[in-house]
PDB file of C-alpha atoms in Angstrom:
ATOM      1  CA  MET A  79      52.199   7.674 -11.446  1.00  0.00           C
ATOM      2  CA  LYS A  80      50.706   6.986  -7.973  1.00  0.00           C
ATOM      3  CA  GLU A  81      51.315  11.000  -7.171  1.00  0.00           C
ATOM      4  CA  LEU A  82      49.335  11.639 -10.616  1.00  0.00           C
ATOM      5  CA  MET A  83      46.232   9.111  -9.449  1.00  0.00           C
ATOM      6  CA  LYS A  84      46.600  10.847  -5.985  1.00  0.00           C
ATOM      7  CA  SER A  85      46.004  14.009  -8.060  1.00  0.00           C
ATOM      8  CA  LEU A  86      42.620  13.246  -9.784  1.00  0.00           C
ATOM      9  CA  PRO A  87      39.000  13.608  -8.434  1.00  0.00           C
ATOM     10  CA  SER A  88      37.786  10.523  -7.104  1.00  0.00           C
ATOM     11  CA  PRO A  89      35.041   8.721  -8.581  1.00  0.00           C
ATOM     12  CA  SER A  90      32.094  10.162  -6.073  1.00  0.00           C
ATOM     13  CA  TRP A  91      33.366  13.795  -6.588  1.00  0.00           C
ATOM     14  CA  ARG A  92      33.023  13.349 -10.319  1.00  0.00           C
ATOM     15  CA  ALA A  93      29.733  11.769  -9.514  1.00  0.00           C
ATOM     16  CA  VAL A  94      28.559  14.918  -7.965  1.00  0.00           C
ATOM     17  CA  ALA A  95      30.070  17.618 -10.535  1.00  0.00           C
ATOM     18  CA  ALA A  96      28.152  15.394 -13.445  1.00  0.00           C
ATOM     19  CA  LYS A  97      24.728  15.592 -11.147  1.00  0.00           C
ATOM     20  CA  ARG A  98      25.572  19.599 -10.787  1.00  0.00           C
ATOM     21  CA  ASN A  99      26.060  20.063 -14.497  1.00  0.00           C
ATOM     22  CA  LEU A 100      23.161  18.375 -15.863  1.00  0.00           C
ATOM     23  CA  CYS A 101      21.197  20.400 -13.192  1.00  0.00           C
ATOM     24  CA  ALA A 102      22.420  23.401 -15.128  1.00  0.00           C
ATOM     25  CA  PHE A 103      22.129  22.207 -18.131  1.00  0.00           C
ATOM     26  CA  ILE A 104      18.129  21.210 -17.602  1.00  0.00           C
ATOM     27  CA  ALA A 105      18.124  25.050 -16.578  1.00  0.00           C
ATOM     28  CA  PHE A 106      19.552  26.402 -19.379  1.00  0.00           C
ATOM     29  CA  ILE A 107      17.347  24.386 -21.625  1.00  0.00           C
ATOM     30  CA  LEU A 108      14.653  25.649 -19.618  1.00  0.00           C
ATOM     31  CA  LEU A 109      15.118  29.340 -18.441  1.00  0.00           C
ATOM     32  CA  GLY A 110      18.009  30.222 -21.059  1.00  0.00           C
ATOM     33  CA  HIS A 111      20.000  30.472 -17.967  1.00  0.00           C
ATOM     34  CA  PRO A 112      21.993  28.065 -15.528  1.00  0.00           C
ATOM     35  CA  ALA A 113      22.011  30.792 -12.945  1.00  0.00           C
ATOM     36  CA  PHE A 114      18.100  30.325 -12.251  1.00  0.00           C
ATOM     37  CA  ALA A 115      18.848  26.250 -11.060  1.00  0.00           C
ATOM     38  CA  GLN A 116      19.826  27.961  -7.481  1.00  0.00           C
ATOM     39  CA  GLU A 117      16.892  29.731  -7.494  1.00  0.00           C
ATOM     40  CA  THR A 118      14.392  26.608  -7.652  1.00  0.00           C
ATOM     41  CA  SER A 119      13.256  25.388  -3.864  1.00  0.00           C
ATOM     42  CA  PHE A 120      11.082  23.874  -2.384  1.00  0.00           C
ATOM     43  CA  ARG A 121       9.525  23.976   1.359  1.00  0.00           C
ATOM     44  CA  ARG A 122       7.486  21.793   3.542  1.00  0.00           C
ATOM     45  CA  VAL A 123       4.441  22.389   4.455  1.00  0.00           C
ATOM     46  CA  GLN A 124       2.572  20.612   8.025  1.00  0.00           C
ATOM     47  CA  LEU A 125      -1.372  20.307   7.377  1.00  0.00           C
ATOM     48  CA  ALA A 126      -4.116  18.669   9.458  1.00  0.00           C
ATOM     49  CA  HIS A 127      -4.447  14.895  10.347  1.00  0.00           C
ATOM     50  CA  GLY A 128      -0.552  14.606  10.178  1.00  0.00           C
ATOM     51  CA  ILE A 129      -0.300  15.394   6.384  1.00  0.00           C
ATOM     52  CA  SER A 130       2.482  16.894   5.040  1.00  0.00           C
ATOM     53  CA  LEU A 131       4.153  17.614   1.367  1.00  0.00           C
ATOM     54  CA  ASP A 132       6.676  19.655  -0.177  1.00  0.00           C
ATOM     55  CA  ILE A 133       5.491  22.669  -2.550  1.00  0.00           C
ATOM     56  CA  PRO A 134       7.561  25.576  -4.496  1.00  0.00           C
ATOM     57  CA  SER A 135       8.401  27.996  -2.030  1.00  0.00           C
ATOM     58  CA  HIS A 136       7.630  30.963  -4.617  1.00  0.00           C
ATOM     59  CA  TRP A 137       3.792  29.542  -5.180  1.00  0.00           C
ATOM     60  CA  THR A 138       0.618  31.249  -3.660  1.00  0.00           C
ATOM     61  CA  ILE A 139      -0.878  29.526  -0.803  1.00  0.00           C
ATOM     62  CA  LEU A 140      -4.626  30.842  -0.923  1.00  0.00           C
ATOM     63  CA  SER A 141      -5.936  32.196   2.333  1.00  0.00           C
ATOM     64  CA  GLN A 142      -8.614  29.941   4.122  1.00  0.00           C
ATOM     65  CA  ASP A 143     -11.732  32.336   2.967  1.00  0.00           C
ATOM     66  CA  SER A 144     -10.469  31.521  -0.743  1.00  0.00           C
ATOM     67  CA  ARG A 145     -10.568  27.884   0.691  1.00  0.00           C
ATOM     68  CA  ARG A 146     -14.144  28.262   1.606  1.00  0.00           C
ATOM     69  CA  ASN A 147     -15.343  29.990  -1.623  1.00  0.00           C
ATOM     70  CA  LEU A 148     -13.822  27.396  -3.914  1.00  0.00           C
ATOM     71  CA  SER A 149     -15.677  24.321  -1.634  1.00  0.00           C
ATOM     72  CA  ALA A 150     -19.244  26.645  -1.666  1.00  0.00           C
ATOM     73  CA  ALA A 151     -18.564  27.059  -5.295  1.00  0.00           C
ATOM     74  CA  GLY A 152     -17.812  22.992  -5.937  1.00  0.00           C
ATOM     75  CA  GLN A 153     -20.995  22.405  -3.567  1.00  0.00           C
ATOM     76  CA  ALA A 154     -23.226  24.913  -5.425  1.00  0.00           C
ATOM     77  CA  MET A 155     -22.176  22.973  -8.385  1.00  0.00           C
ATOM     78  CA  ALA A 156     -23.491  19.668  -7.156  1.00  0.00           C
ATOM     79  CA  ASP A 157     -26.194  20.729  -5.742  1.00  0.00           C
ATOM     80  CA  ASN A 158     -27.568  22.985  -8.623  1.00  0.00           C
ATOM     81  CA  ALA A 159     -26.741  20.237 -10.701  1.00  0.00           C
ATOM     82  CA  GLY A 160     -28.750  17.584  -8.331  1.00  0.00           C
ATOM     83  CA  ILE A 161     -25.299  15.704  -7.311  1.00  0.00           C
ATOM     84  CA  GLU A 162     -25.372  14.192  -3.996  1.00  0.00           C
ATOM     85  CA  GLY A 163     -22.141  15.009  -2.677  1.00  0.00           C
ATOM     86  CA  PRO A 164     -20.054  12.414  -0.187  1.00  0.00           C
ATOM     87  CA  SER A 165     -21.701  11.252   2.956  1.00  0.00           C
ATOM     88  CA  GLY A 166     -18.610  12.868   5.225  1.00  0.00           C
ATOM     89  CA  ARG A 167     -17.918  15.837   6.121  1.00  0.00           C
ATOM     90  CA  LYS A 168     -15.276  17.560   3.842  1.00  0.00           C
ATOM     91  CA  GLU A 169     -12.224  19.607   4.948  1.00  0.00           C
ATOM     92  CA  SER A 170     -10.223  21.802   2.740  1.00  0.00           C
ATOM     93  CA  LEU A 171      -6.455  21.756   3.821  1.00  0.00           C
ATOM     94  CA  LEU A 172      -4.538  23.180   1.184  1.00  0.00           C
ATOM     95  CA  ALA A 173      -4.841  25.146  -1.778  1.00  0.00           C
ATOM     96  CA  VAL A 174      -1.395  26.001  -4.060  1.00  0.00           C
ATOM     97  CA  ASN A 175      -1.581  28.306  -7.164  1.00  0.00           C
ATOM     98  CA  ALA A 176       1.595  28.335  -9.447  1.00  0.00           C
ATOM     99  CA  SER A 177       3.018  31.765 -10.018  1.00  0.00           C
ATOM    100  CA  PRO A 178       3.319  33.791 -12.038  1.00  0.00           C
ATOM    101  CA  SER A 179      -0.763  35.204 -12.675  1.00  0.00           C
ATOM    102  CA  PRO A 180      -2.421  33.713 -14.799  1.00  0.00           C
ATOM    103  CA  THR A 181      -1.576  30.535 -12.850  1.00  0.00           C
ATOM    104  CA  GLY A 182      -0.120  27.751 -14.981  1.00  0.00           C
ATOM    105  CA  ALA A 183      -0.657  24.588 -12.469  1.00  0.00           C
ATOM    106  CA  MET A 184      -2.704  23.907  -8.988  1.00  0.00           C
ATOM    107  CA  ILE A 185      -1.991  21.548  -5.864  1.00  0.00           C
ATOM    108  CA  ARG A 186      -5.779  20.833  -3.743  1.00  0.00           C
ATOM    109  CA  VAL A 187      -5.314  18.931  -0.733  1.00  0.00           C
ATOM    110  CA  SER A 188      -8.804  18.046   1.389  1.00  0.00           C
ATOM    111  CA  VAL A 189      -9.994  15.526   3.725  1.00  0.00           C
ATOM    112  CA  THR A 190     -13.491  13.627   4.262  1.00  0.00           C
ATOM    113  CA  SER A 191     -14.378  12.067   7.204  1.00  0.00           C
ATOM    114  CA  PRO A 192     -15.756   9.216   7.450  1.00  0.00           C
ATOM    115  CA  SER A 193     -14.614   8.015   3.593  1.00  0.00           C
ATOM    116  CA  ASP A 194     -17.015   6.107   1.744  1.00  0.00           C
ATOM    117  CA  TYR A 195     -14.398   3.116   1.020  1.00  0.00           C
ATOM    118  CA  THR A 196     -11.510   1.623   2.172  1.00  0.00           C
ATOM    119  CA  GLN A 197      -7.652   0.052   1.589  1.00  0.00           C
ATOM    120  CA  ALA A 198     -10.013  -3.533   0.956  1.00  0.00           C
ATOM    121  CA  ASP A 199     -12.020  -1.966  -1.462  1.00  0.00           C
ATOM    122  CA  LEU A 200      -9.378  -0.919  -3.353  1.00  0.00           C
ATOM    123  CA  ALA A 201      -7.563  -3.881  -3.389  1.00  0.00           C
ATOM    124  CA  SER A 202     -10.991  -5.993  -4.624  1.00  0.00           C
ATOM    125  CA  ALA A 203     -11.829  -3.142  -7.738  1.00  0.00           C
ATOM    126  CA  THR A 204     -11.007  -5.060 -10.611  1.00  0.00           C
ATOM    127  CA  PRO A 205     -10.768  -3.234 -14.227  1.00  0.00           C
ATOM    128  CA  ALA A 206     -14.606  -3.585 -15.318  1.00  0.00           C
ATOM    129  CA  GLU A 207     -15.188  -1.722 -11.855  1.00  0.00           C
ATOM    130  CA  LEU A 208     -12.953   0.613 -12.456  1.00  0.00           C
ATOM    131  CA  LYS A 209     -13.980   1.293 -16.153  1.00  0.00           C
ATOM    132  CA  GLU A 210     -17.579   1.718 -14.697  1.00  0.00           C
ATOM    133  CA  LEU A 211     -16.427   4.301 -12.108  1.00  0.00           C
ATOM    134  CA  GLY A 212     -15.118   6.389 -14.956  1.00  0.00           C
ATOM    135  CA  VAL A 213     -18.249   6.106 -16.596  1.00  0.00           C
ATOM    136  CA  GLU A 214     -20.121   7.229 -14.041  1.00  0.00           C
ATOM    137  CA  MET A 215     -17.587  10.325 -13.250  1.00  0.00           C
ATOM    138  CA  GLN A 216     -17.864  11.101 -16.673  1.00  0.00           C
ATOM    139  CA  SER A 217     -21.770  11.484 -15.962  1.00  0.00           C
ATOM    140  CA  MET A 218     -21.614  13.730 -13.305  1.00  0.00           C
ATOM    141  CA  PHE A 219     -19.258  15.852 -15.186  1.00  0.00           C
ATOM    142  CA  LYS A 220     -21.501  16.609 -17.718  1.00  0.00           C
ATOM    143  CA  LYS A 221     -24.225  17.757 -15.150  1.00  0.00           C
ATOM    144  CA  LEU A 222     -21.856  19.906 -13.468  1.00  0.00           C
ATOM    145  CA  GLU A 223     -20.492  21.515 -16.955  1.00  0.00           C
ATOM    146  CA  ALA A 224     -24.463  22.543 -17.754  1.00  0.00           C
ATOM    147  CA  SER A 225     -24.418  24.377 -13.513  1.00  0.00           C
ATOM    148  CA  GLY A 226     -21.055  26.345 -14.664  1.00  0.00           C
ATOM    149  CA  GLY A 227     -18.475  23.364 -13.783  1.00  0.00           C
ATOM    150  CA  PRO A 228     -15.533  22.779 -15.910  1.00  0.00           C
ATOM    151  CA  LYS A 229     -15.768  21.318 -19.536  1.00  0.00           C
ATOM    152  CA  ILE A 230     -14.290  17.630 -19.747  1.00  0.00           C
ATOM    153  CA  ILE A 231     -12.334  16.556 -22.953  1.00  0.00           C
ATOM    154  CA  GLU A 232     -11.392  13.459 -22.098  1.00  0.00           C
ATOM    155  CA  MET A 233     -11.852  11.035 -19.037  1.00  0.00           C
ATOM    156  CA  GLN A 234      -8.392   8.748 -19.199  1.00  0.00           C
ATOM    157  CA  THR A 235      -8.425   5.758 -17.456  1.00  0.00           C
ATOM    158  CA  PHE A 236      -8.655   4.954 -13.268  1.00  0.00           C
ATOM    159  CA  ARG A 237      -5.935   2.918 -11.966  1.00  0.00           C
ATOM    160  CA  ILE A 238      -5.034   1.565  -8.686  1.00  0.00           C
ATOM    161  CA  ASP A 239      -1.553   2.743  -7.342  1.00  0.00           C
ATOM    162  CA  LYS A 240       0.311   2.680  -4.012  1.00  0.00           C
ATOM    163  CA  PHE A 241       1.585   5.807  -1.769  1.00  0.00           C
ATOM    164  CA  ASP A 242       4.156   3.812   0.421  1.00  0.00           C
ATOM    165  CA  THR A 243       2.114   0.585   1.844  1.00  0.00           C
ATOM    166  CA  TYR A 244      -1.295   2.574   0.850  1.00  0.00           C
ATOM    167  CA  ARG A 245      -3.380   2.262  -2.310  1.00  0.00           C
ATOM    168  CA  VAL A 246      -4.228   5.068  -3.943  1.00  0.00           C
ATOM    169  CA  LEU A 247      -7.338   5.529  -6.509  1.00  0.00           C
ATOM    170  CA  VAL A 248      -5.854   7.348  -9.385  1.00  0.00           C
ATOM    171  CA  MET A 249      -8.329   9.892 -11.461  1.00  0.00           C
ATOM    172  CA  PRO A 250      -6.832  11.220 -14.442  1.00  0.00           C
ATOM    173  CA  TYR A 251      -8.538  13.530 -16.887  1.00  0.00           C
ATOM    174  CA  ILE A 252      -8.415  16.678 -19.208  1.00  0.00           C
ATOM    175  CA  ARG A 253     -10.389  19.959 -18.871  1.00  0.00           C
ATOM    176  CA  ALA A 254     -10.506  22.849 -20.882  1.00  0.00           C
ATOM    177  CA  SER A 255      -8.554  25.863 -19.548  1.00  0.00           C
ATOM    178  CA  VAL A 256     -10.905  28.809 -18.008  1.00  0.00           C
ATOM    179  CA  ASN A 257      -8.626  31.394 -19.089  1.00  0.00           C
ATOM    180  CA  GLY A 258      -6.828  29.973 -22.218  1.00  0.00           C
ATOM    181  CA  PRO A 259      -6.775  28.042 -25.201  1.00  0.00           C
ATOM    182  CA  SER A 260      -4.696  24.883 -23.878  1.00  0.00           C
ATOM    183  CA  PRO A 261      -6.632  22.358 -21.925  1.00  0.00           C
ATOM    184  CA  TRP A 262      -5.488  21.135 -18.376  1.00  0.00           C
ATOM    185  CA  GLN A 263      -4.484  17.977 -17.162  1.00  0.00           C
ATOM    186  CA  VAL A 264      -5.747  17.094 -13.811  1.00  0.00           C
ATOM    187  CA  THR A 265      -5.001  14.364 -11.520  1.00  0.00           C
ATOM    188  CA  GLN A 266      -6.854  13.138  -8.429  1.00  0.00           C
ATOM    189  CA  TYR A 267      -5.504  10.865  -5.715  1.00  0.00           C
ATOM    190  CA  LYS A 268      -7.885   9.326  -3.535  1.00  0.00           C
ATOM    191  CA  ILE A 269      -6.325   7.381  -0.401  1.00  0.00           C
ATOM    192  CA  PRO A 270      -8.372   6.063   2.496  1.00  0.00           C
ATOM    193  CA  VAL A 271      -6.561   6.110   5.300  1.00  0.00           C
ATOM    194  CA  SER A 272      -8.039   4.632   8.827  1.00  0.00           C
ATOM    195  CA  THR A 273     -11.632   6.745   8.603  1.00  0.00           C
ATOM    196  CA  ARG A 274     -10.540   8.764   6.516  1.00  0.00           C
ATOM    197  CA  LEU A 275     -10.385   9.938   2.491  1.00  0.00           C
ATOM    198  CA  ILE A 276      -7.261  11.915   1.830  1.00  0.00           C
ATOM    199  CA  GLU A 277      -7.767  13.797  -1.457  1.00  0.00           C
ATOM    200  CA  ILE A 278      -4.727  15.195  -3.252  1.00  0.00           C
ATOM    201  CA  THR A 279      -5.498  17.048  -6.834  1.00  0.00           C
ATOM    202  CA  LEU A 280      -2.568  17.888  -8.801  1.00  0.00           C
ATOM    203  CA  SER A 281      -2.894  19.802 -11.890  1.00  0.00           C
ATOM    204  CA  TYR A 282      -1.178  21.882 -14.559  1.00  0.00           C
ATOM    205  CA  ARG A 283      -1.298  23.841 -18.611  1.00  0.00           C
ATOM    206  CA  GLN A 284      -0.543  21.358 -21.194  1.00  0.00           C
ATOM    207  CA  SER A 285       0.985  23.951 -22.910  1.00  0.00           C
ATOM    208  CA  ASP A 286       3.606  24.168 -20.338  1.00  0.00           C
ATOM    209  CA  SER A 287       3.913  20.661 -19.163  1.00  0.00           C
ATOM    210  CA  ILE A 288       7.672  20.647 -19.270  1.00  0.00           C
ATOM    211  CA  VAL A 289       7.660  23.097 -16.564  1.00  0.00           C
ATOM    212  CA  TRP A 290       5.073  21.989 -14.299  1.00  0.00           C
ATOM    213  CA  GLN A 291       4.891  18.239 -14.801  1.00  0.00           C
ATOM    214  CA  PRO A 292       8.427  17.101 -12.931  1.00  0.00           C
ATOM    215  CA  ILE A 293       7.667  20.022 -10.356  1.00  0.00           C
ATOM    216  CA  LEU A 294       4.180  18.470  -9.129  1.00  0.00           C
ATOM    217  CA  GLU A 295       5.833  14.579  -9.477  1.00  0.00           C
ATOM    218  CA  ARG A 296       7.881  15.991  -7.189  1.00  0.00           C
ATOM    219  CA  VAL A 297       5.635  17.526  -4.878  1.00  0.00           C
ATOM    220  CA  ARG A 298       3.832  13.985  -5.916  1.00  0.00           C
ATOM    221  CA  ARG A 299       6.444  12.008  -4.190  1.00  0.00           C
ATOM    222  CA  SER A 300       7.022  13.860  -1.161  1.00  0.00           C
ATOM    223  CA  VAL A 301       3.484  13.372   0.018  1.00  0.00           C
ATOM    224  CA  GLN A 302       3.648  11.586   4.098  1.00  0.00           C
ATOM    225  CA  TYR A 303       0.678  10.709   6.174  1.00  0.00           C
TER     226      TYR A 303
END
């Protein structure tokens, strides 16, 4: 009996095997073949100001000129709508689109210096103030829509969460797609750190949420600053 027990796999080995089988099962459900589980990978991206995060290695990182065009378009929409921009200097650090095209998910990272608010402001924010902020944002989005901006379908509840030891303002909403019938889920994370405001925007097409949502959650959990 002792020899038989020695020949059995250890609990730790069985746990590893179970995890591998679970990953293979998930890949089979999503993609129809377990071999695809081996192709999924992420890579670490180091940005300015000590910010880093993991992104899918096969996604497309937009060039600096493309990021500048996006920033210019956003500023133009705000100017045309008569919306005053942030008081500080905003710097686009990263823009990533999911493959293949047309993209179904996006990652955006920027930094504004100095920040318009602090960790203390987030700590003292009340539910009523967050609700009021949501109403103000919806009003601004309406003005932007008239100037060529995205159509907002639903403003969701704003909240204060934590990234590690820092409080973060979480601003989720649903917008219309620009190239298809399915709406997009967008979540903005605004983190005042020292004198800077780190802004991370994660968005995905809702019709394919079973694919995009876990990937973007993996990206969110990887952020360091």
